[in-house]
Tab-separated table of C-alpha atoms in Angstrom:
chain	number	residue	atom	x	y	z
T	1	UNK	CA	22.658	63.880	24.988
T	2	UNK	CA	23.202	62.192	21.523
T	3	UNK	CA	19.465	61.799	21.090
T	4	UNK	CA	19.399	65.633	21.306
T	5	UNK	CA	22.231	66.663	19.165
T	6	UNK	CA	20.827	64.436	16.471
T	7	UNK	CA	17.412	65.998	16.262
T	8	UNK	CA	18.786	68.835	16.153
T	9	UNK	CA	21.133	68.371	13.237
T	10	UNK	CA	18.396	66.528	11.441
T	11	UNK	CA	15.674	69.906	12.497
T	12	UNK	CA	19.006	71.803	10.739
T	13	UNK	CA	19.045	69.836	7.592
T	14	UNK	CA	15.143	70.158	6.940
T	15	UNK	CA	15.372	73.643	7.758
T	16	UNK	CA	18.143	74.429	5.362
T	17	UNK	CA	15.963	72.238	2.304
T	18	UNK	CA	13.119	73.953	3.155
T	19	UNK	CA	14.688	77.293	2.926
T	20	UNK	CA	16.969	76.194	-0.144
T	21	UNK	CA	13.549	74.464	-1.994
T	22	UNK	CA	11.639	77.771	-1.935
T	23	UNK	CA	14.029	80.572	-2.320
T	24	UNK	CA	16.856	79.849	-4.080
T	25	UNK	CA	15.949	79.508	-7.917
T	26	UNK	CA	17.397	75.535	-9.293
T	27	UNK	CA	17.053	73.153	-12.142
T	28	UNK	CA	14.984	70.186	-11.868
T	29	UNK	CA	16.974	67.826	-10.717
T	30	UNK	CA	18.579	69.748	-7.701
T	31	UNK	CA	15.043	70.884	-6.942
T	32	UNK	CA	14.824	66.750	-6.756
T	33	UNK	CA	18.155	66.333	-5.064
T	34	UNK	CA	16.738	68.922	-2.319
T	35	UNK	CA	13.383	66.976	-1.834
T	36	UNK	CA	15.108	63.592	-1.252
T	37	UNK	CA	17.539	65.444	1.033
T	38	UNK	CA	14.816	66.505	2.941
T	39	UNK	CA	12.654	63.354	2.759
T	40	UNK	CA	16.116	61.584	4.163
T	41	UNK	CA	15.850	64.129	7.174
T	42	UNK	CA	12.478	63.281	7.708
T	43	UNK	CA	12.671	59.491	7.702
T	44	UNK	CA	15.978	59.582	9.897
T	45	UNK	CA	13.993	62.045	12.392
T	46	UNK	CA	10.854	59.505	12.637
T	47	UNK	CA	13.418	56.191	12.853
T	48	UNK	CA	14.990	57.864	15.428
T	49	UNK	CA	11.657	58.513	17.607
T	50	UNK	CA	10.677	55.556	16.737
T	51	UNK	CA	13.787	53.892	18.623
T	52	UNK	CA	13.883	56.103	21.065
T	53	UNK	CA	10.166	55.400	22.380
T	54	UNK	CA	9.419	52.059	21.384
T	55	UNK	CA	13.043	50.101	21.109
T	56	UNK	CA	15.297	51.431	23.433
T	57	UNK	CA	12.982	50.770	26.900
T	58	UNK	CA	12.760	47.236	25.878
T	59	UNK	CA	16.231	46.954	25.894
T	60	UNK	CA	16.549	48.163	29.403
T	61	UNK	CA	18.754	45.733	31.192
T	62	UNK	CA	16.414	45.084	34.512
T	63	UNK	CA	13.510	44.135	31.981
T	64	UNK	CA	11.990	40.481	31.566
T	65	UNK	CA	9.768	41.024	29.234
T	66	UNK	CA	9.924	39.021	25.951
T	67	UNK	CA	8.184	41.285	22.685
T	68	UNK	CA	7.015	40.032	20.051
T	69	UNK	CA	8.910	40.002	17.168
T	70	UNK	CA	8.394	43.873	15.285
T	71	UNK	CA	6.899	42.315	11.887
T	72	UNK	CA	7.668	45.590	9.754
T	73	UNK	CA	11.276	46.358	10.445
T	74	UNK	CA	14.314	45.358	8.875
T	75	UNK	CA	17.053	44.227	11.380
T	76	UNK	CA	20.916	44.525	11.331
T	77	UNK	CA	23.827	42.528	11.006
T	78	UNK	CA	25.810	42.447	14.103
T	79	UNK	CA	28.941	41.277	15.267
T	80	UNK	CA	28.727	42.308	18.868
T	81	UNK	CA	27.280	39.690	21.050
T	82	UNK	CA	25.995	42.682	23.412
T	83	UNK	CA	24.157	44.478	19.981
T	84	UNK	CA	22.550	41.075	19.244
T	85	UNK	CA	21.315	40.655	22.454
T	86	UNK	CA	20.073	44.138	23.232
T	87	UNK	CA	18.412	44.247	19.363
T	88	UNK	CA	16.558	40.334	20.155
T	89	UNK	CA	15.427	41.727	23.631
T	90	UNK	CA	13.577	44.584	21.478
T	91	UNK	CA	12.412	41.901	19.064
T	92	UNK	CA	13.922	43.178	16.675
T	93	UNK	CA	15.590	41.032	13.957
T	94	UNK	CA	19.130	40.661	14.283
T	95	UNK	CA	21.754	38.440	12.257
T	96	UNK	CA	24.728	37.590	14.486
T	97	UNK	CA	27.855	37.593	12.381
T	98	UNK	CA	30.583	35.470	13.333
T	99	UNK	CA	33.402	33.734	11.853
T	100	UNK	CA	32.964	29.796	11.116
T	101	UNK	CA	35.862	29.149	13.515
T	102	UNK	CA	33.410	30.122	16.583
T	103	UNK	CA	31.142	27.493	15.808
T	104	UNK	CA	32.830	24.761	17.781
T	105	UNK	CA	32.574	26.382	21.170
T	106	UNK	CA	28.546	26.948	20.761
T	107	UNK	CA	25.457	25.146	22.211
T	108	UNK	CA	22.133	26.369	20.256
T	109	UNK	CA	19.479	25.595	22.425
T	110	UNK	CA	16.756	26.336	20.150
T	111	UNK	CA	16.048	28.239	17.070
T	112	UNK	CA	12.822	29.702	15.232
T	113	UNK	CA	11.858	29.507	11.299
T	114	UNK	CA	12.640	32.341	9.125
T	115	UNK	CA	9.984	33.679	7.670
């Protein structure tokens, strides 16, 4: 499982800045480059659980259910029509990215206010 291998590798990095951060003798600034290495680790392994629990059931294909739109997150730019409609199904935001030329084949049924 993907899910798997990346906790682990992410568990791997925090071990190896934890170990590197209080044995091995360093300047400031790697002692700084080792705490935002492990900080990264950290953040990845929580946006990762995150998606896991929260995003990826709601973008279970058999599910109806509209969300709400998730207020604190950032969104992605996608090209892929199937990304953009897995990543609106979540409610998350998502900026389809296509080229003008596409344009003339559309019907946009309705649209919401950025905000």
């Amino acid at each position: 499982n993907s899910t798997i291998q990346l906790l682990t590798e992410f568990d791997t990095t925090m071990t190896i800045c934890l170990n590197r951060l209080s044995v091995v003798s360093s300047s400031f600034r790697d002692l700084l480059r080792g705490v935002v290495e492990l900080q990264r680790a950290c953040l990845y392994t929580i946006a990762l659980m995150d998606y896991v629990d929260v995003y990826l059931p709601r973008m279970d294909e058999g599910s109806e259910i509209k969300y709400p739109r998730a207020d604190p997150r950032m969104g992605a730019f996608v090209w892929n029509d199937k990304d953009a409609f897995f990543l609106f199904k979540a409610g998350l935001p998502v900026y389809y990215v296509r080229p003008y030329n596409d344009f003339d084949t559309q019907n946009i049924l309705s649209y919401i206010q950025l905000t």
